[in-house]
Coordinates of C-alpha atoms in Angstrom, one line a residue:
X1 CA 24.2 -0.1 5.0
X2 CA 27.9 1.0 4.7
X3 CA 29.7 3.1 6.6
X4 CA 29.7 6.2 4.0
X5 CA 25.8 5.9 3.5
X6 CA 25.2 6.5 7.4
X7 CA 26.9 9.6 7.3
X8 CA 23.8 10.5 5.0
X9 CA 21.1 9.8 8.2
X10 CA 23.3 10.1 11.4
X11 CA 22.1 13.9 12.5
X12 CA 24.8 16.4 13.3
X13 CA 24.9 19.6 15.1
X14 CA 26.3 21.5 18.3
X15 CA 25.2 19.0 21.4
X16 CA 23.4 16.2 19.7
X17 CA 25.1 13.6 21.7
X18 CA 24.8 15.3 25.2
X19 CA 20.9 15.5 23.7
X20 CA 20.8 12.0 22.4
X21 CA 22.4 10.8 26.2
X22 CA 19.7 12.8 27.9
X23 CA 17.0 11.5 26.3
X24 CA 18.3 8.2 26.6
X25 CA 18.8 8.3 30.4
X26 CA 15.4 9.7 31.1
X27 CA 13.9 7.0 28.8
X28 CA 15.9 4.8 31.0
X29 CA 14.1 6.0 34.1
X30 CA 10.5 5.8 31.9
X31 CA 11.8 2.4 31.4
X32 CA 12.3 0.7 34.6
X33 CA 8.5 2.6 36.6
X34 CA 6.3 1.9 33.2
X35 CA 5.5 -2.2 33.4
X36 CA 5.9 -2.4 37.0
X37 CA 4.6 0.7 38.6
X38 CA 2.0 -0.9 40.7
X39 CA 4.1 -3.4 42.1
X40 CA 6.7 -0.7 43.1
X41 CA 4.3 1.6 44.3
X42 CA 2.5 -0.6 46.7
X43 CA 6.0 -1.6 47.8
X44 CA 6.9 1.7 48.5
X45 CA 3.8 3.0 49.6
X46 CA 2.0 -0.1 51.8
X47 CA -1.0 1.1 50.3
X48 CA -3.4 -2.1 48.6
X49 CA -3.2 -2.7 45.0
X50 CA -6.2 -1.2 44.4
X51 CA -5.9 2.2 46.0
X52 CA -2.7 2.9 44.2
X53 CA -4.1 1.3 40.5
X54 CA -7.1 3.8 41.1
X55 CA -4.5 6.7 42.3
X56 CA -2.1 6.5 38.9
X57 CA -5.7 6.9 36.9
X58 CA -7.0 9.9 39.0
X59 CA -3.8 11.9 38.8
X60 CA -3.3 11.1 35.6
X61 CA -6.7 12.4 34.5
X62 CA -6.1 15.2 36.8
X63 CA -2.8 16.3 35.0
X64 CA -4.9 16.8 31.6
X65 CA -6.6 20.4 32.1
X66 CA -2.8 21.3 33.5
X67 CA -0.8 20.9 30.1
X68 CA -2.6 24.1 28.9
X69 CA -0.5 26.6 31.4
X70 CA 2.4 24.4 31.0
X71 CA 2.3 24.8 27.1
X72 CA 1.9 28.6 27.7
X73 CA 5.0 28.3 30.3
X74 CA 7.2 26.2 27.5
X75 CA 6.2 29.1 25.1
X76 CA 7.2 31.8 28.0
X77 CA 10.0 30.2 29.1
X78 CA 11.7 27.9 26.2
X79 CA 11.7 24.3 26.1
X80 CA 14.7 23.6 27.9
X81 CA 13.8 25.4 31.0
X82 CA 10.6 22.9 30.8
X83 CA 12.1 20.1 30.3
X84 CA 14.9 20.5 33.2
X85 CA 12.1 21.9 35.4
X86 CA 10.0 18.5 34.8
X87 CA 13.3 16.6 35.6
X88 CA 14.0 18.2 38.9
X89 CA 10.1 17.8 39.4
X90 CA 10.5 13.5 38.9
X91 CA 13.5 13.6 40.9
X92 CA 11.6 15.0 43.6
X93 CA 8.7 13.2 43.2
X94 CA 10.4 9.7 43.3
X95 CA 12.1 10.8 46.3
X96 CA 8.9 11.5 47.8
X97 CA 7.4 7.9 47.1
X98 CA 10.2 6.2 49.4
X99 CA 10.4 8.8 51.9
X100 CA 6.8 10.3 52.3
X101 CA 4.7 6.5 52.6
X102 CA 0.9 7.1 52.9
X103 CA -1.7 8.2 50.8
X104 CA -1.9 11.9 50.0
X105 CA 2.2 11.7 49.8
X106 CA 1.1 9.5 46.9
X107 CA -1.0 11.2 45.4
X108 CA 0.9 14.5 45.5
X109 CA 3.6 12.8 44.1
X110 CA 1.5 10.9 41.0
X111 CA 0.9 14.3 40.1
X112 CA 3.9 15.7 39.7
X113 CA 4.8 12.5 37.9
X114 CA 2.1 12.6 35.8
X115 CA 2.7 16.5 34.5
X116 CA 6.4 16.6 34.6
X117 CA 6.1 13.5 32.4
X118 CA 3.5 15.7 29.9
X119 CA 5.9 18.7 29.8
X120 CA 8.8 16.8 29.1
X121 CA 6.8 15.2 26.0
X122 CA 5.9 18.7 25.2
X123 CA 9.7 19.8 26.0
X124 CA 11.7 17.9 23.6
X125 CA 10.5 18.1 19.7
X126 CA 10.7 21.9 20.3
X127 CA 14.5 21.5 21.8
X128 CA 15.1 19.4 18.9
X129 CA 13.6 21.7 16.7
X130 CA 15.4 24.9 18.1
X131 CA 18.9 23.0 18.4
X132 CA 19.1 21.1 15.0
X133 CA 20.5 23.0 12.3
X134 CA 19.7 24.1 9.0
X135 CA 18.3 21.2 7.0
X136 CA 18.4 18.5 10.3
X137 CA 15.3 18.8 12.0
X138 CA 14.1 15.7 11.0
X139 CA 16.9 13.9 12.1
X140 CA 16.9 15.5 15.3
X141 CA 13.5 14.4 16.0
X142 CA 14.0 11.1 14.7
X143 CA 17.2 10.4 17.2
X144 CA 14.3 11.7 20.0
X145 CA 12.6 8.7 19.0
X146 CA 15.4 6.2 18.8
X147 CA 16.8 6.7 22.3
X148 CA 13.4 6.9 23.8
X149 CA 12.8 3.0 22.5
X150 CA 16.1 1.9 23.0
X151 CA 16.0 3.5 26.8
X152 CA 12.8 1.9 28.0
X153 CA 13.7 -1.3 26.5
X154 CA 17.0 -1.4 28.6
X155 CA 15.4 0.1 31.7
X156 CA 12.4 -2.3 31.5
X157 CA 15.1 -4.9 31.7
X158 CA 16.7 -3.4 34.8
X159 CA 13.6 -3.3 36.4
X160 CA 13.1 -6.5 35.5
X161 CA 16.0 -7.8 37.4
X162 CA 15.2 -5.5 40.8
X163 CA 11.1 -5.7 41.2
X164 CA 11.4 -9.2 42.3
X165 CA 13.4 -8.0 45.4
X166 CA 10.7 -6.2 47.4
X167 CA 10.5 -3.3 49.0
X168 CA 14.1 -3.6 48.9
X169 CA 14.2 -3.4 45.1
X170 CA 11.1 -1.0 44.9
X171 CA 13.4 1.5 46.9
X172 CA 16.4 1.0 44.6
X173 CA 14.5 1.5 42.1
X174 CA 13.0 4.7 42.8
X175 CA 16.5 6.6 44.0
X176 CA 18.0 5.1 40.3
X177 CA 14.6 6.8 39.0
X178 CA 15.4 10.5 40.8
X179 CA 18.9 10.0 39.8
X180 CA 18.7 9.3 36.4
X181 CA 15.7 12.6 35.7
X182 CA 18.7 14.9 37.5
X183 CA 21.1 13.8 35.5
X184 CA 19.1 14.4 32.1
X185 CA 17.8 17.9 33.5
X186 CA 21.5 18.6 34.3
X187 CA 22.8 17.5 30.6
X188 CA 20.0 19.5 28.8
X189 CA 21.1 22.7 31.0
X190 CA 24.4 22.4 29.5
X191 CA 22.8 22.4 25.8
X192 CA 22.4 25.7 24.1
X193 CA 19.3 27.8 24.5
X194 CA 16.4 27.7 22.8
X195 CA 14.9 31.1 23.3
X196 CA 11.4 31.5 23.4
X197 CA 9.8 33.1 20.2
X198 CA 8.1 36.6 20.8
X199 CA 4.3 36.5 20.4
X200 CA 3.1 37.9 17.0
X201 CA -0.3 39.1 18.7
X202 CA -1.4 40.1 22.1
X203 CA -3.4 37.1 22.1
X204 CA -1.8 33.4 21.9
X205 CA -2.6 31.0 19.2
X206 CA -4.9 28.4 20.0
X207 CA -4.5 24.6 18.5
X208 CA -8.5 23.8 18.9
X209 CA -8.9 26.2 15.4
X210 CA -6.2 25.3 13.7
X211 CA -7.4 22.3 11.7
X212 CA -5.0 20.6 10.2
X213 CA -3.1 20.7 13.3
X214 CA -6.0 19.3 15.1
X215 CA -6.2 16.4 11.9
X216 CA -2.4 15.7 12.6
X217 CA -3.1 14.9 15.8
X218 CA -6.1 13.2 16.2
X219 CA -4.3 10.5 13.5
X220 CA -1.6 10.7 15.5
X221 CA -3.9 10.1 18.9
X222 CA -5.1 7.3 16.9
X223 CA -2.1 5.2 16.1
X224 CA -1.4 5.7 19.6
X225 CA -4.1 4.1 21.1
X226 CA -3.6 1.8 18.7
X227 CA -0.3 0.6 20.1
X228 CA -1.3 0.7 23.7
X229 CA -4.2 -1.5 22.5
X230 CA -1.7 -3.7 21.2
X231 CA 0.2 -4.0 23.7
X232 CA -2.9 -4.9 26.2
X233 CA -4.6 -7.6 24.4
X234 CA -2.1 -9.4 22.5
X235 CA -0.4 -11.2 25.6
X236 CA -4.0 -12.3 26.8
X237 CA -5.2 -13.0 23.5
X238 CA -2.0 -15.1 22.3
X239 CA -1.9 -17.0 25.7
X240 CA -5.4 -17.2 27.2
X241 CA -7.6 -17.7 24.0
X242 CA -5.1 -18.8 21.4
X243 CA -3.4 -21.6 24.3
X244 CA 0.2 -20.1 22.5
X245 CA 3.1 -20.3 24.4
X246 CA 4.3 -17.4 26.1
X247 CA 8.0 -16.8 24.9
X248 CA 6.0 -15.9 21.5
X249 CA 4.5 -13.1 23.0
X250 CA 7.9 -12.2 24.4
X251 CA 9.5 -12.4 20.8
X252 CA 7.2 -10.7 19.1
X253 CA 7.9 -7.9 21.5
X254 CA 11.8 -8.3 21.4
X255 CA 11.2 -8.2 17.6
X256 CA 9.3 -4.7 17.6
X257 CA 11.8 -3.2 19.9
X258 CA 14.9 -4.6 17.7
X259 CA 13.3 -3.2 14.8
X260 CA 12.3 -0.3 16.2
X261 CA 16.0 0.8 17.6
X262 CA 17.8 -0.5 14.5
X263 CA 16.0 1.5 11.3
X264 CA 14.5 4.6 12.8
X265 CA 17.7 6.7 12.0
X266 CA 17.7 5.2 8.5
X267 CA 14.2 4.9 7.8
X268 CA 13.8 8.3 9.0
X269 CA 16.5 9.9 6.7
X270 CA 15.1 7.1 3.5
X271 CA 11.5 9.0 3.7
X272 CA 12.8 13.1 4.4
X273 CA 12.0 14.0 0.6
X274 CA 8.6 12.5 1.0
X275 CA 5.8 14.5 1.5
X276 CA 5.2 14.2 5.3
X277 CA 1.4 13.8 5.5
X278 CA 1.8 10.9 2.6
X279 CA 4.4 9.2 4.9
X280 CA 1.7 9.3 8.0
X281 CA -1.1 8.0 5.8
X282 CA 0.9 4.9 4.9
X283 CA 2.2 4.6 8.4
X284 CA -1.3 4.2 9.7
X285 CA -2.6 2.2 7.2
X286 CA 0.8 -0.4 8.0
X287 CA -0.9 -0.5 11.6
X288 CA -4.0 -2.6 10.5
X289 CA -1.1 -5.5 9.5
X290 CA -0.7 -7.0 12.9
X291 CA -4.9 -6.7 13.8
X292 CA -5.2 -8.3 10.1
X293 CA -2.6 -10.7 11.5
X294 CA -4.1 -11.7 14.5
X295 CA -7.7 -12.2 12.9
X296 CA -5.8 -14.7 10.5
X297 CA -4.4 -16.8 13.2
X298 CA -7.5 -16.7 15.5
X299 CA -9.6 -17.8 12.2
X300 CA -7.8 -20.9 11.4
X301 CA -5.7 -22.0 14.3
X302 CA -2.8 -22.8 13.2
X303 CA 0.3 -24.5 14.8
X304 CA 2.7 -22.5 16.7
X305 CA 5.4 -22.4 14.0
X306 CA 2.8 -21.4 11.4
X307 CA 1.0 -18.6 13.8
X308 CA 4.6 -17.7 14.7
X309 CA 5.6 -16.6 11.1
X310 CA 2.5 -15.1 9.9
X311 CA 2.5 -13.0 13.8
X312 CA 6.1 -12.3 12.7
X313 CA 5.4 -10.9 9.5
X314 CA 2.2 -9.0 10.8
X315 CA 4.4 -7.4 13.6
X316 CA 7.7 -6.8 11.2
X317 CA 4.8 -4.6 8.8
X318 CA 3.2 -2.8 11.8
X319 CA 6.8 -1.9 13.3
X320 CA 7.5 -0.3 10.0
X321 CA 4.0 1.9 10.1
X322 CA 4.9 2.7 13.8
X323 CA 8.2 4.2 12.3
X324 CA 6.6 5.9 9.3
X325 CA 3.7 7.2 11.4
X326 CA 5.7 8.0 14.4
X327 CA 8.2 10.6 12.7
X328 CA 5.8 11.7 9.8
X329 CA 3.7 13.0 12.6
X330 CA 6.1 14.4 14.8
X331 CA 7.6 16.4 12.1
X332 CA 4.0 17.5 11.0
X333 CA 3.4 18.5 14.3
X334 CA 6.2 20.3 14.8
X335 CA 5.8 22.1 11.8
X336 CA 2.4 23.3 11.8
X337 CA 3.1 24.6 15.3
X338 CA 3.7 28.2 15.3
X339 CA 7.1 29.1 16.5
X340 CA 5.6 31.2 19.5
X341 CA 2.9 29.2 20.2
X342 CA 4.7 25.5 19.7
X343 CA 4.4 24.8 23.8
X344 CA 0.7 25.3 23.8
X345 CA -0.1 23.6 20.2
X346 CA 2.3 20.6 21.7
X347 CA 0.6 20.6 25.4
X348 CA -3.0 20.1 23.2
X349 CA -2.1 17.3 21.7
X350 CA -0.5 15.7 24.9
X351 CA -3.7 16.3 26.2
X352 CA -5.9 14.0 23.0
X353 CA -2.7 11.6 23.9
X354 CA -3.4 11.7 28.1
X355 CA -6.7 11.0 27.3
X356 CA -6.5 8.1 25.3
X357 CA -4.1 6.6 28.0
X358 CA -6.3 7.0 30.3
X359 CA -9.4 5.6 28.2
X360 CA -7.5 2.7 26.0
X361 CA -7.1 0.1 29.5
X362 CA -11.0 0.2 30.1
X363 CA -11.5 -0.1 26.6
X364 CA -9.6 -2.8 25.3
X365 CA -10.9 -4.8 28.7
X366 CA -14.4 -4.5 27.4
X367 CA -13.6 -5.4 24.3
X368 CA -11.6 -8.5 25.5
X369 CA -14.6 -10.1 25.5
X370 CA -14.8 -10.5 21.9
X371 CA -11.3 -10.0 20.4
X372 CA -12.7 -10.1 17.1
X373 CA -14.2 -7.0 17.9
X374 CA -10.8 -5.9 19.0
X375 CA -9.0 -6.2 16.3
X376 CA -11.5 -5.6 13.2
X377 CA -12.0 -1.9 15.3
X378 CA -8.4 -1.6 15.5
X379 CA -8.4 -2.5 11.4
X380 CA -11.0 0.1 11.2
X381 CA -9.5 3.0 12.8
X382 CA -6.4 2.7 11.3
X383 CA -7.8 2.5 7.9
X384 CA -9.9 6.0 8.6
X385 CA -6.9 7.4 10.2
X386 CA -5.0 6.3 7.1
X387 CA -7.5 8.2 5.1
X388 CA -7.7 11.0 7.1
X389 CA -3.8 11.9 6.9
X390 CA -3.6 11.5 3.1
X391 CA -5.8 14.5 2.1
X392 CA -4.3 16.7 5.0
X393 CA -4.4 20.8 2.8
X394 CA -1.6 21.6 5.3
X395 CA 0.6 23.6 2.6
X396 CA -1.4 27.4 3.5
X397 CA -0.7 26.6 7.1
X398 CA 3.0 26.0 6.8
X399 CA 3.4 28.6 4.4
X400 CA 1.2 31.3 7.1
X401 CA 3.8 30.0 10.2
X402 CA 6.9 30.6 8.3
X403 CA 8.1 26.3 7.7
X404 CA 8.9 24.1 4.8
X405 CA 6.3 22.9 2.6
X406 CA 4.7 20.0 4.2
X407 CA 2.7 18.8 0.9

């Protein structure tokens, strides 16, 4: 792509890079805790394995009936009051894990991790939304997503380099973790505000009715647990059942995240006259390729080259639906939401997300058993999710809350 045809997808507007670098340091932060919390944690904590595997589920599950008030307080308050109020929170949380050791410290602490890390999810497609300007939305929300991939990748690979040092590392770790939530909350209070929008009716809007809102997201939900499924199995599957050698797994990764970083912008801005619901239902139905993929391989056992090429070609096709569904259903999302009600339309479907977090682990460990199973349920889900998103009526409802057309 030349240098005059980026100018037609890099987005534009008052504070987009001091936006872009927040997101990207807190994704750093994301990045370096996500693989290797348990090891940190009982590091930091001296508490078994166990106890602190079991404590990241309860709070977790514990944060879900939360998000309501806190998608009431984005709508009170304005995203970027949230969102630098759930950065001070981490900061203070993380702190907590290396000075406060024990159990309930722990707990209390998971907590806050756990529903700062909900409010900032809720936080930041309305902060794009209410910062981008005319026509840029899109792009906005796409760059949310680019250096959210790009910042985990690089801070899984600094925690990479510091979890093998202890307790030693683990505390390290967790001080660069408070520091680096500051110093996003501190760069989105410089942005502009995003004031809230005043409530058409005494009573607030409700996501639960709103149906294609609630199809949106539940296809959304779906392609989710869809990738964390993914990303469960396919190491055991490729190395314990398959006998494949591990730096494939590790490739196939790198490739996802390489492909991920380098065409969201572009792809992003390729796809903005399409209609968005049409992009989401191909997106979804590009998910079944790496499932289809790995039932191929598994079926005929082939060499590594061979099962490295057809694994690579699966992956480079479900990369591209993670893209398309990704930003087709952010920007759905985000449009459907009313303007005064977007916190607590966003905060429900963190909560359908939360949930399949929560659930996916146990579930794709069952199903372990039989992989087969696995993936032709993955196949299936996507396909109905697929299916699902293509018929979506949402033109009435974006035309009722005021947006663009989102036939």
């Amino acid at each position: 792509m030349t240098a005059v045809a980026a100018k037609d997808w890099v987005p534009r507007g008052p504070g987009v890079v001091r936006f872009g670098l927040a997101g990207f340091v807190n994704a750093v932060g994301t990045g370096v805790f996500y693989p290797y919390a348990l090891i940190i944690l009982t590091a930091l904590t001296r508490l078994p394995l166990a106890a602190v595997g079991a404590g990241l589920t309860v709070t977790a599950l514990a944060a879900l009936p939360l998000l309501g008030p806190v998608g009431r307080l984005v709508d009170r308050w304005g995203p970027r009051r949230v969102y630098v109020a759930a950065g001070l929170a981490r900061t203070a949380a993380y702190a907590g894990y290396v000075l406060l050791p024990g159990l309930v410290p722990f707990l209390a602490c998971s907590l806050v991790v756990a529903l700062a890390n909900r409010a900032e999810q809720i936080s930041t497609p309305l902060l794009a939304a209410g910062l981008a300007p005319a026509g840029g939305r899109d792009r906005w929300l796409a760059l949310s997503r680019v250096v959210f991939n790009a910042g985990v990748a690089l801070g899984v690979l600094a925690g990479s380099l510091a979890v093998g040092a202890g307790a030693r590392g683990a505390m390290l770790l967790a001080w660069g973790n408070a520091l680096s939530f500051a110093a996003a909350a501190v760069l989105v209070w410089t942005l502009p505000r995003v004031a809230a929008e005043p409530r058409t009716s005494a009573r607030p809007r409700r996501p639960w009715r709103d149906r294609p809102f609630l199809a949106v997201s539940a296809v959304v939900t779906v392609l989710w647990f869809t990738a964390l499924a993914v990303e469960a199995a396919l190491p055991v599957v490729l190395i314990e059942r398959l006998a494949l050698p591990p730096w494939l797994v590790g490739a196939l990764f790198g490739l996802n995240t390489v492909l991920l970083a380098a065409l969201q912008l572009p792809l992003s801005a390729r796809v903005e006259r399409w209609a968005p619901r049409r992009v989401l239902a191909v997106g979804a139905l590009l998910h079944a390729a790496l499932p289809l993929g790995l039932l191929a391989v598994s079926a005929s056992a082939p060499g590594t080259v061979a099962a490295a090429l057809v694994l690579a070609v699966a992956m480079t096709a479900y990369t591209l639906g993670e893209l398309l569904g990704s930003q087709a259903g952010l920007v759905l999302l985000v449009r459907l939401a009313p303007a005064e009600a977007g916190g607590s339309y966003l905060a429900g479907h963190q909560l359908l997300i939360g949930a399949a977090s929560a659930l996916t682990p146990a579930l794709v460990t069952a199903l372990l058993a039989a992989p087969a199973a696995l993936w032709w349920g993955l196949v299936a889900v996507t396909v109905a999710a697929a299916a699902t998103a293509a018929p979506i009526g949402v033109a009435a409802a974006a035309r009722r809350a005021g947006k663009v057309n989102a036939q």
